[in-house]
Short mmCIF file of C-alpha atoms in Angstrom, two decimals:
data_model
loop_
_atom_site.label_atom_id
_atom_site.label_comp_id
_atom_site.label_asym_id
_atom_site.label_seq_id
_atom_site.Cartn_x
_atom_site.Cartn_y
_atom_site.Cartn_z
CA MET A 1 -20.53 -2.95 -3.83
CA PHE A 2 -17.73 -0.79 -5.20
CA ILE A 3 -15.10 -0.08 -2.52
CA ASP A 4 -12.01 1.80 -3.68
CA THR A 5 -10.26 2.64 -0.39
CA ALA A 6 -9.30 0.47 2.58
CA GLN A 7 -6.90 0.50 5.51
CA ILE A 8 -5.27 -2.72 6.67
CA TYR A 9 -2.56 -3.87 9.07
CA ILE A 10 0.15 -6.14 7.65
CA LYS A 11 2.93 -7.97 9.46
CA ALA A 12 5.66 -10.10 7.98
CA GLY A 13 6.56 -13.32 9.78
CA ASN A 14 9.19 -13.41 12.51
CA GLY A 15 12.31 -15.45 11.91
CA GLY A 16 12.50 -18.86 13.53
CA ASP A 17 14.59 -19.26 16.69
CA GLY A 18 17.99 -20.86 16.63
CA ALA A 19 18.25 -24.19 18.46
CA VAL A 20 20.23 -25.14 21.56
CA ALA A 21 21.35 -28.71 20.95
CA PHE A 22 24.42 -30.92 21.35
CA HIS A 23 25.76 -33.75 19.28
CA ARG A 24 24.83 -37.15 20.65
CA GLU A 25 26.41 -40.29 19.22
CA LYS A 26 27.38 -43.68 20.54
CA TYR A 27 31.01 -43.81 21.69
CA VAL A 28 31.27 -39.99 21.54
CA ALA A 29 31.66 -38.89 25.13
CA ALA A 30 31.24 -35.12 24.72
CA GLY A 31 29.67 -34.00 21.45
CA GLY A 32 29.86 -30.32 20.67
CA PRO A 33 27.02 -27.87 20.02
CA ASP A 34 25.08 -28.52 16.82
CA GLY A 35 21.93 -26.40 17.07
CA GLY A 36 20.61 -25.34 13.66
CA ASP A 37 19.52 -21.85 12.57
CA GLY A 38 15.91 -20.70 12.37
CA GLY A 39 14.16 -20.16 9.04
CA ARG A 40 13.24 -16.79 7.55
CA GLY A 41 9.79 -15.39 8.26
CA GLY A 42 7.34 -14.99 5.40
CA ASN A 43 7.22 -11.75 3.42
CA VAL A 44 3.99 -9.88 2.73
CA VAL A 45 3.70 -9.63 -1.05
CA PHE A 46 1.13 -7.69 -3.10
CA VAL A 47 0.14 -8.97 -6.54
CA ALA A 48 -2.08 -7.33 -9.16
CA ASP A 49 -5.11 -9.42 -10.12
CA SER A 50 -6.99 -8.33 -13.24
CA ASN A 51 -10.02 -10.35 -12.14
CA LEU A 52 -10.59 -8.05 -9.16
CA SER A 53 -12.26 -4.67 -9.55
CA THR A 54 -12.92 -3.55 -5.98
CA LEU A 55 -11.30 -3.52 -2.54
CA MET A 56 -14.43 -4.92 -0.91
CA ASP A 57 -12.60 -7.94 0.57
CA PHE A 58 -10.48 -5.62 2.70
CA ARG A 59 -13.58 -4.14 4.29
CA TYR A 60 -14.14 -7.35 6.25
CA LYS A 61 -10.58 -8.57 6.82
CA ARG A 62 -8.15 -5.90 7.95
CA LYS A 63 -5.29 -7.82 9.54
CA TYR A 64 -2.80 -9.88 7.53
CA VAL A 65 0.04 -11.71 9.29
CA ALA A 66 2.58 -13.94 7.51
CA GLN A 67 3.83 -17.19 9.02
CA THR A 68 6.83 -17.42 11.33
CA GLY A 69 9.92 -19.26 10.12
CA GLU A 70 10.50 -22.74 11.47
CA ASN A 71 12.76 -23.07 14.50
CA GLY A 72 16.16 -24.70 14.11
CA ARG A 73 16.72 -28.27 15.28
CA GLY A 74 19.58 -30.46 16.44
CA SER A 75 22.15 -32.08 14.17
CA ARG A 76 22.62 -28.65 12.59
CA CYS A 77 19.23 -28.88 10.88
CA ASN A 78 18.11 -25.41 9.89
CA GLY A 79 14.44 -24.49 10.07
CA LYS A 80 12.44 -24.03 6.86
CA ASN A 81 11.70 -20.58 5.54
CA ALA A 82 8.04 -19.61 5.91
CA PRO A 83 5.98 -19.14 2.72
CA ASP A 84 5.20 -15.60 1.62
CA LEU A 85 1.76 -14.18 2.34
CA VAL A 86 0.38 -13.12 -1.05
CA ILE A 87 -2.30 -10.42 -1.02
CA ARG A 88 -4.14 -9.99 -4.33
CA VAL A 89 -5.46 -6.53 -5.17
CA PRO A 90 -7.07 -4.97 -8.26
CA ARG A 91 -4.61 -3.75 -10.85
CA GLY A 92 -4.00 -0.05 -10.26
CA THR A 93 -4.04 -0.20 -6.46
CA VAL A 94 -1.73 2.33 -4.80
CA VAL A 95 -0.33 1.28 -1.41
CA ARG A 96 0.36 4.17 0.96
CA ASP A 97 1.78 4.38 4.46
CA ALA A 98 -1.25 5.14 6.62
CA GLN A 99 0.66 7.52 8.89
CA SER A 100 2.52 9.66 6.35
CA ASN A 101 0.27 8.98 3.31
CA LEU A 102 3.42 8.50 1.20
CA VAL A 103 3.30 6.04 -1.69
CA ILE A 104 4.96 2.70 -0.90
CA ALA A 105 4.14 0.98 -4.19
CA ASP A 106 1.87 1.16 -7.21
CA ILE A 107 0.54 -2.33 -7.96
CA SER A 108 0.02 -1.85 -11.68
CA GLY A 109 2.46 -4.29 -13.28
CA ASP A 110 2.70 -8.06 -13.26
CA GLU A 111 5.66 -8.32 -10.89
CA PRO A 112 4.94 -9.14 -7.22
CA VAL A 113 5.89 -6.34 -4.81
CA VAL A 114 7.26 -7.08 -1.33
CA ILE A 115 5.75 -4.56 1.07
CA ALA A 116 6.94 -6.06 4.39
CA LYS A 117 9.99 -8.30 4.72
CA GLY A 118 10.12 -11.30 7.01
CA GLY A 119 12.62 -11.44 9.86
CA LYS A 120 15.86 -13.39 9.52
CA GLY A 121 16.20 -16.66 11.34
CA GLY A 122 18.15 -16.76 14.61
CA TRP A 123 21.50 -18.48 15.03
CA GLY A 124 21.80 -21.87 16.66
CA ASN A 125 24.22 -22.37 19.53
CA VAL A 126 26.83 -23.78 17.15
CA HIS A 127 27.68 -20.16 16.24
CA PHE A 128 28.54 -19.27 19.85
CA ALA A 129 31.12 -21.98 20.52
CA THR A 130 34.61 -20.67 21.33
CA PRO A 131 37.74 -22.30 22.80
CA THR A 132 36.71 -21.01 26.22
CA ARG A 133 32.94 -21.50 25.79
CA GLN A 134 32.60 -25.02 24.50
CA ILE A 135 29.06 -25.82 25.62
CA PRO A 136 26.98 -22.68 24.94
CA LYS A 137 23.45 -23.21 26.24
CA PHE A 138 21.95 -20.25 24.46
CA ALA A 139 21.00 -19.33 20.90
CA ARG A 140 19.79 -16.25 19.07
CA PRO A 141 16.05 -15.89 18.51
CA GLY A 142 14.70 -14.91 15.10
CA GLN A 143 14.36 -11.27 14.14
CA ARG A 144 10.96 -9.63 14.09
CA GLY A 145 9.22 -9.20 10.75
CA GLU A 146 8.34 -5.74 9.47
CA GLU A 147 4.87 -4.45 10.31
CA LEU A 148 2.94 -1.39 9.26
CA THR A 149 -0.53 -0.08 8.62
CA VAL A 150 -1.16 0.72 4.97
CA ARG A 151 -3.89 2.52 3.08
CA LEU A 152 -5.04 0.97 -0.17
CA GLU A 153 -6.36 3.31 -2.83
CA LEU A 154 -7.70 1.99 -6.12
CA LYS A 155 -7.03 4.23 -9.10
CA LEU A 156 -8.47 2.66 -12.23
CA ILE A 157 -6.08 2.14 -15.12
CA ALA A 158 -7.81 3.59 -18.16
CA ASP A 159 -6.50 5.42 -21.21
CA VAL A 160 -9.60 7.58 -21.61
CA GLY A 161 -11.92 9.03 -19.00
CA LEU A 162 -15.48 10.20 -19.74
CA VAL A 163 -16.35 13.18 -17.58
CA GLY A 164 -19.37 15.42 -17.45
CA PHE A 165 -22.53 16.24 -15.52
CA PRO A 166 -24.94 13.45 -14.54
CA ASN A 167 -27.47 12.40 -17.18
CA VAL A 168 -25.58 13.83 -20.16
CA GLY A 169 -25.25 10.39 -21.78
CA LYS A 170 -21.85 9.09 -20.65
CA SER A 171 -23.16 5.62 -19.81
CA THR A 172 -25.02 5.33 -23.11
CA LEU A 173 -21.90 6.49 -24.94
CA ILE A 174 -19.58 3.91 -23.36
CA SER A 175 -22.15 1.16 -23.94
CA VAL A 176 -22.20 2.03 -27.64
CA ILE A 177 -18.45 2.25 -28.29
CA SER A 178 -17.41 -0.65 -26.02
CA ALA A 179 -18.68 -3.96 -24.64
CA ALA A 180 -19.48 -2.42 -21.25
CA LYS A 181 -23.10 -2.75 -20.10
CA PRO A 182 -23.70 -0.10 -17.44
CA LYS A 183 -27.09 0.62 -15.97
CA ILE A 184 -28.79 3.32 -18.05
CA ALA A 185 -31.76 5.37 -16.89
CA ASN A 186 -33.10 8.88 -17.26
CA TYR A 187 -32.26 10.17 -13.79
CA HIS A 188 -29.21 11.62 -12.07
CA PHE A 189 -26.61 9.34 -10.45
CA THR A 190 -27.81 6.24 -12.25
CA THR A 191 -24.14 5.20 -12.40
CA LEU A 192 -22.91 4.69 -8.85
CA SER A 193 -19.42 3.37 -9.59
CA PRO A 194 -16.85 3.77 -12.37
CA VAL A 195 -17.43 1.57 -15.41
CA LEU A 196 -14.55 0.27 -17.53
CA GLY A 197 -14.99 -0.67 -21.18
CA VAL A 198 -12.52 -1.93 -23.79
CA VAL A 199 -12.96 -0.12 -27.09
CA LYS A 200 -11.75 -2.14 -30.07
CA VAL A 201 -10.48 -0.13 -33.03
CA GLY A 202 -9.07 -2.98 -35.11
CA PRO A 203 -6.96 -6.14 -34.90
CA GLU A 204 -4.65 -5.76 -31.88
CA ALA A 205 -5.72 -2.12 -31.56
CA SER A 206 -7.82 -1.07 -28.60
CA PHE A 207 -7.96 1.22 -25.59
CA VAL A 208 -9.68 1.26 -22.20
CA ALA A 209 -12.31 3.89 -21.43
CA ALA A 210 -13.80 4.67 -18.02
CA ASP A 211 -17.15 6.26 -17.29
CA ILE A 212 -16.54 8.40 -14.19
CA PRO A 213 -19.83 9.15 -12.41
CA GLY A 214 -20.99 11.90 -10.17
CA LEU A 215 -19.18 15.06 -11.30
CA ILE A 216 -21.20 18.15 -10.46
CA GLU A 217 -20.39 21.58 -9.11
CA GLY A 218 -18.63 21.12 -5.76
CA ALA A 219 -17.46 17.57 -6.56
CA ALA A 220 -13.93 18.33 -5.32
CA ASP A 221 -15.46 19.20 -1.92
CA GLY A 222 -17.48 15.99 -1.74
CA VAL A 223 -20.74 17.14 -3.29
CA GLY A 224 -22.49 14.39 -5.25
CA LEU A 225 -20.29 11.38 -5.95
CA GLY A 226 -17.32 13.24 -7.38
CA HIS A 227 -15.28 13.33 -4.18
CA ASP A 228 -15.27 9.53 -4.19
CA PHE A 229 -14.48 9.00 -7.86
CA LEU A 230 -12.36 11.89 -9.09
CA ARG A 231 -9.28 9.85 -8.18
CA HIS A 232 -10.13 7.43 -10.98
CA VAL A 233 -9.37 9.96 -13.71
CA ASP A 234 -5.86 10.53 -12.32
CA ARG A 235 -4.29 8.01 -14.70
CA CYS A 236 -6.33 8.87 -17.80
CA ARG A 237 -4.22 10.15 -20.66
CA LEU A 238 -7.14 11.73 -22.52
CA LEU A 239 -10.46 13.11 -21.30
CA LEU A 240 -13.69 12.89 -23.29
CA HIS A 241 -15.73 15.75 -21.92
CA VAL A 242 -19.39 14.91 -22.60
CA VAL A 243 -21.77 17.89 -22.63
CA ASP A 244 -25.53 17.95 -23.23
CA VAL A 245 -25.44 20.44 -26.09
CA SER A 246 -29.25 20.49 -26.32
CA GLY A 247 -29.70 21.88 -22.80
CA CYS A 248 -32.78 19.65 -22.48
CA GLU A 249 -32.61 19.73 -18.69
CA GLY A 250 -32.61 23.49 -18.54
CA ARG A 251 -28.83 23.85 -18.05
CA ASP A 252 -26.48 25.94 -20.15
CA PRO A 253 -23.88 23.67 -21.88
CA LYS A 254 -21.24 26.39 -21.68
CA ASP A 255 -21.79 26.73 -17.94
CA ASP A 256 -21.66 22.93 -17.51
CA PHE A 257 -18.37 22.79 -19.40
CA GLU A 258 -16.77 25.49 -17.25
CA LYS A 259 -18.01 23.99 -13.97
CA ILE A 260 -16.62 20.52 -14.71
CA ASN A 261 -13.23 21.95 -15.69
CA THR A 262 -13.24 24.03 -12.51
CA GLU A 263 -13.80 20.89 -10.40
CA LEU A 264 -10.97 19.10 -12.23
CA GLU A 265 -8.68 22.07 -11.58
CA ARG A 266 -9.58 22.18 -7.90
CA PHE A 267 -9.03 18.46 -7.49
CA SER A 268 -5.75 18.33 -9.42
CA PRO A 269 -4.24 21.16 -11.50
CA GLU A 270 -2.20 18.55 -13.36
CA LEU A 271 -5.36 16.65 -14.27
CA ALA A 272 -6.97 19.81 -15.64
CA GLN A 273 -4.10 20.11 -18.13
CA ARG A 274 -4.78 16.70 -19.71
CA PRO A 275 -5.82 16.78 -23.38
CA GLN A 276 -9.58 16.91 -23.93
CA ILE A 277 -11.95 16.13 -26.75
CA VAL A 278 -15.34 17.75 -26.22
CA LEU A 279 -18.34 15.67 -27.27
CA GLY A 280 -21.55 17.61 -27.80
CA ASN A 281 -24.03 14.84 -27.03
CA LYS A 282 -27.78 14.77 -27.78
CA CYS A 283 -27.21 16.72 -30.98
CA ASP A 284 -30.16 14.78 -32.48
CA ILE A 285 -32.52 16.89 -30.37
CA ALA A 286 -30.45 20.08 -30.47
CA SER A 287 -30.86 22.84 -33.01
CA SER A 288 -28.10 23.63 -35.49
CA GLU A 289 -27.77 27.06 -33.85
CA GLN A 290 -27.11 25.46 -30.45
CA ILE A 291 -24.51 23.12 -31.93
CA GLU A 292 -22.65 25.82 -33.85
CA ASP A 293 -22.74 28.24 -30.93
CA PHE A 294 -21.18 25.64 -28.61
CA ARG A 295 -18.69 24.60 -31.30
CA SER A 296 -17.43 28.18 -31.54
CA PHE A 297 -17.16 28.37 -27.74
CA VAL A 298 -15.07 25.19 -27.54
CA GLU A 299 -12.84 25.85 -30.56
CA GLU A 300 -11.98 29.30 -29.20
CA LYS A 301 -10.32 27.42 -26.33
CA GLY A 302 -8.23 25.41 -28.78
CA LEU A 303 -10.10 22.14 -28.17
CA LEU A 304 -11.54 19.65 -30.65
CA PHE A 305 -15.35 19.54 -30.75
CA LEU A 306 -17.39 16.63 -32.08
CA PRO A 307 -21.20 16.68 -32.31
CA VAL A 308 -22.51 13.20 -31.46
CA SER A 309 -25.63 11.36 -30.39
CA ALA A 310 -25.21 8.29 -28.23
CA ALA A 311 -28.88 7.42 -28.72
CA THR A 312 -28.70 7.34 -32.56
CA ARG A 313 -24.94 6.58 -32.93
CA GLN A 314 -24.54 9.80 -34.91
CA GLY A 315 -20.83 10.70 -35.16
CA LEU A 316 -19.71 7.68 -33.06
CA ASP A 317 -18.41 5.38 -35.80
CA ALA A 318 -15.30 7.49 -36.32
CA LEU A 319 -14.77 8.32 -32.62
CA PRO A 320 -12.76 5.21 -31.58
CA GLY A 321 -10.28 5.63 -34.44
CA LEU A 322 -9.87 9.33 -33.70
CA VAL A 323 -9.25 8.69 -30.01
CA TYR A 324 -6.82 5.84 -30.75
CA GLU A 325 -4.72 8.03 -33.05
CA ARG A 326 -4.68 10.78 -30.45
CA LEU A 327 -3.57 8.33 -27.73
CA LYS A 328 -0.58 7.25 -29.83
CA GLU A 329 0.74 10.80 -29.50
CA LEU A 330 0.42 10.85 -25.69
CA PRO A 331 2.72 9.40 -22.99
CA PRO A 332 1.76 6.03 -21.42
CA VAL A 333 -0.52 5.62 -18.41
CA ALA A 334 1.04 7.19 -15.32
CA VAL A 335 2.55 4.95 -12.65
CA TYR A 336 3.08 6.37 -9.16
CA GLU A 337 6.69 6.33 -8.03
CA PRO A 338 7.41 5.16 -4.46
CA GLU A 339 7.85 8.02 -1.97
CA TYR A 340 7.99 6.14 1.31
CA VAL A 341 11.47 5.27 2.55
CA LYS A 342 11.77 2.59 5.21
CA PRO A 343 13.95 3.51 8.18
CA ASP A 344 17.50 2.40 7.45
CA PRO A 345 18.55 -0.15 10.09
CA ALA A 346 22.15 1.00 9.59
CA LEU A 347 21.17 4.48 10.83
CA LYS A 348 19.48 3.10 13.92
CA ASP A 349 21.61 2.00 16.84
CA PRO A 350 20.99 -1.77 17.00
CA ARG A 351 21.61 -1.59 20.75
CA ALA A 352 19.49 1.42 21.56
CA PHE A 353 17.90 1.41 24.99
CA SER A 354 16.28 3.69 27.53
CA VAL A 355 16.28 3.51 31.33
CA THR A 356 13.49 4.87 33.52
CA LYS A 357 12.93 4.73 37.25
CA GLU A 358 9.54 3.17 37.86
CA ASP A 359 9.63 3.20 41.69
CA GLU A 360 12.08 3.94 44.48
CA HIS A 361 13.96 0.69 43.93
CA VAL A 362 12.54 -0.45 40.56
CA TRP A 363 14.18 0.34 37.21
CA ASN A 364 12.83 -0.38 33.75
CA VAL A 365 15.16 -0.98 30.81
CA ASP A 366 13.42 -0.66 27.44
CA ALA A 367 15.57 -2.64 24.99
CA PRO A 368 13.81 -5.14 22.68
CA TRP A 369 17.17 -6.58 21.57
CA LEU A 370 17.97 -7.48 25.19
CA GLU A 371 14.61 -9.22 25.49
CA ASP A 372 15.51 -11.28 22.42
CA ILE A 373 18.83 -12.31 24.00
CA LEU A 374 17.06 -13.28 27.21
CA ALA A 375 14.48 -15.29 25.28
CA GLY A 376 17.24 -17.42 23.80
CA SER A 377 19.28 -17.82 26.99
CA ASP A 378 19.20 -20.19 29.92
CA VAL A 379 19.55 -17.80 32.86
CA ASP A 380 20.25 -20.71 35.18
CA ASP A 381 23.33 -21.62 33.17
CA TYR A 382 26.55 -19.85 34.18
CA GLU A 383 27.89 -19.36 30.62
CA SER A 384 24.54 -18.08 29.34
CA LEU A 385 24.29 -15.63 32.23
CA GLN A 386 27.88 -14.57 31.68
CA TYR A 387 27.16 -13.89 27.99
CA PHE A 388 24.08 -11.83 28.91
CA GLN A 389 25.96 -9.80 31.54
CA ARG A 390 28.64 -9.01 29.00
CA GLN A 391 25.95 -7.64 26.64
CA LEU A 392 24.72 -5.40 29.46
CA GLN A 393 28.24 -4.17 30.11
CA ASP A 394 29.27 -3.63 26.48
CA SER A 395 26.04 -1.85 25.51
CA GLY A 396 26.32 0.72 28.34
CA VAL A 397 23.21 -0.37 30.23
CA ILE A 398 25.14 -0.96 33.47
CA ALA A 399 26.92 2.38 33.17
CA LYS A 400 23.60 4.17 32.62
CA LEU A 401 22.04 2.52 35.67
CA VAL A 402 25.00 3.50 37.84
CA GLU A 403 24.87 7.06 36.49
CA MET A 404 21.16 7.30 37.43
CA GLY A 405 21.82 6.07 40.97
CA VAL A 406 20.96 2.39 41.01
CA GLU A 407 21.53 0.70 44.39
CA GLU A 408 22.36 -2.86 45.33
CA ASP A 409 19.36 -5.20 45.39
CA ASP A 410 17.27 -2.80 43.29
CA THR A 411 14.97 -4.59 40.84
CA ILE A 412 15.85 -4.30 37.13
CA CYS A 413 12.94 -5.02 34.74
CA ILE A 414 13.67 -5.98 31.12
CA GLY A 415 10.39 -6.84 29.43
CA GLU A 416 8.82 -9.68 31.41
CA TYR A 417 12.12 -10.50 33.13
CA GLN A 418 13.21 -9.16 36.54
CA PHE A 419 16.65 -9.24 38.19
CA ASP A 420 18.20 -7.92 41.37
CA TYR A 421 21.07 -5.56 40.80
CA VAL A 422 24.31 -6.81 42.43
CA PHE A 423 27.61 -4.91 42.42
#
């Protein structure tokens, strides 16, 4: 099954927590803090795999979470960094932010692309020792890894795209000029998915052609199969517009030509401006008058016309060389530039919080960074509690509660933690 779009959730690994530990050694009465730092969480990395041709795997698995970094240990032993989570996708996959639809990355090259970064490891208690706080019983937990929902969109990487109405001979044509073996039959929509073929011109000279199925009138609106597969001609540098010049199915070749170009224009005005070579197929069963009439029509538009027959190979021997020479004059295959910009942590207040009154004597403080501090603290230890209270004071949480009318013995909720407010 050919699947060319998918939506998945990815999350990089959280950093490992710093350790609370103290040096223990024979004949050393009071060893100092020696808790190690946590390891970095695993990144989520996308890699192009030329052996893949569909996004079908992402139809069944839609959640990808990297490993958490290892927690720190005593004796100043830092935790290990978590391995990266590598997600392999077909070459040409565009990764977009699902919410804004902006391009995050185009997975077309050989270099791995980090889409979500793992969180940094937390500090061990050795970092919090001061002359007045010599036995800190708290550490910093690891930072959270980045997470987002992305939309994967496969856009085939091909130099040449074959476009045209169904049953005009595109599949037969690509099977003749390349090693591709598509299904060929005398009925519409025989080809249900794009077919790639490598066309060899000579030693170390070749190009990739794609048979794009399902283009009919209304394709840009979803009629036929065109709505699903028009995206695959986005990267093509040259279009081979295949037209049944014989009109054997009762259609006018001129009308077919105009309708396909109209659909390309509606889908993407830029795509409609790509260079075209018009192939008048089935010329073996067309009259010379039909061929010459269509030739005049095409050449009046400034396009190159070639009469061919995919069934008898008429005119096809010289086609690969002609296309290859034309491609050498054109710019390389387009690569989508990233548009999505991750929120800059420097622009976000690292101590942002909000205070809401949940009940008459219950207050809720929404501050994930405070929850992280609490997670790494021993609230039964005086120095740990003192450190936490200083964070509340310095960040303005206490001042905000007083401003909103907090009273003594009111309950303050911070995540899953609850405290009584005392003046």
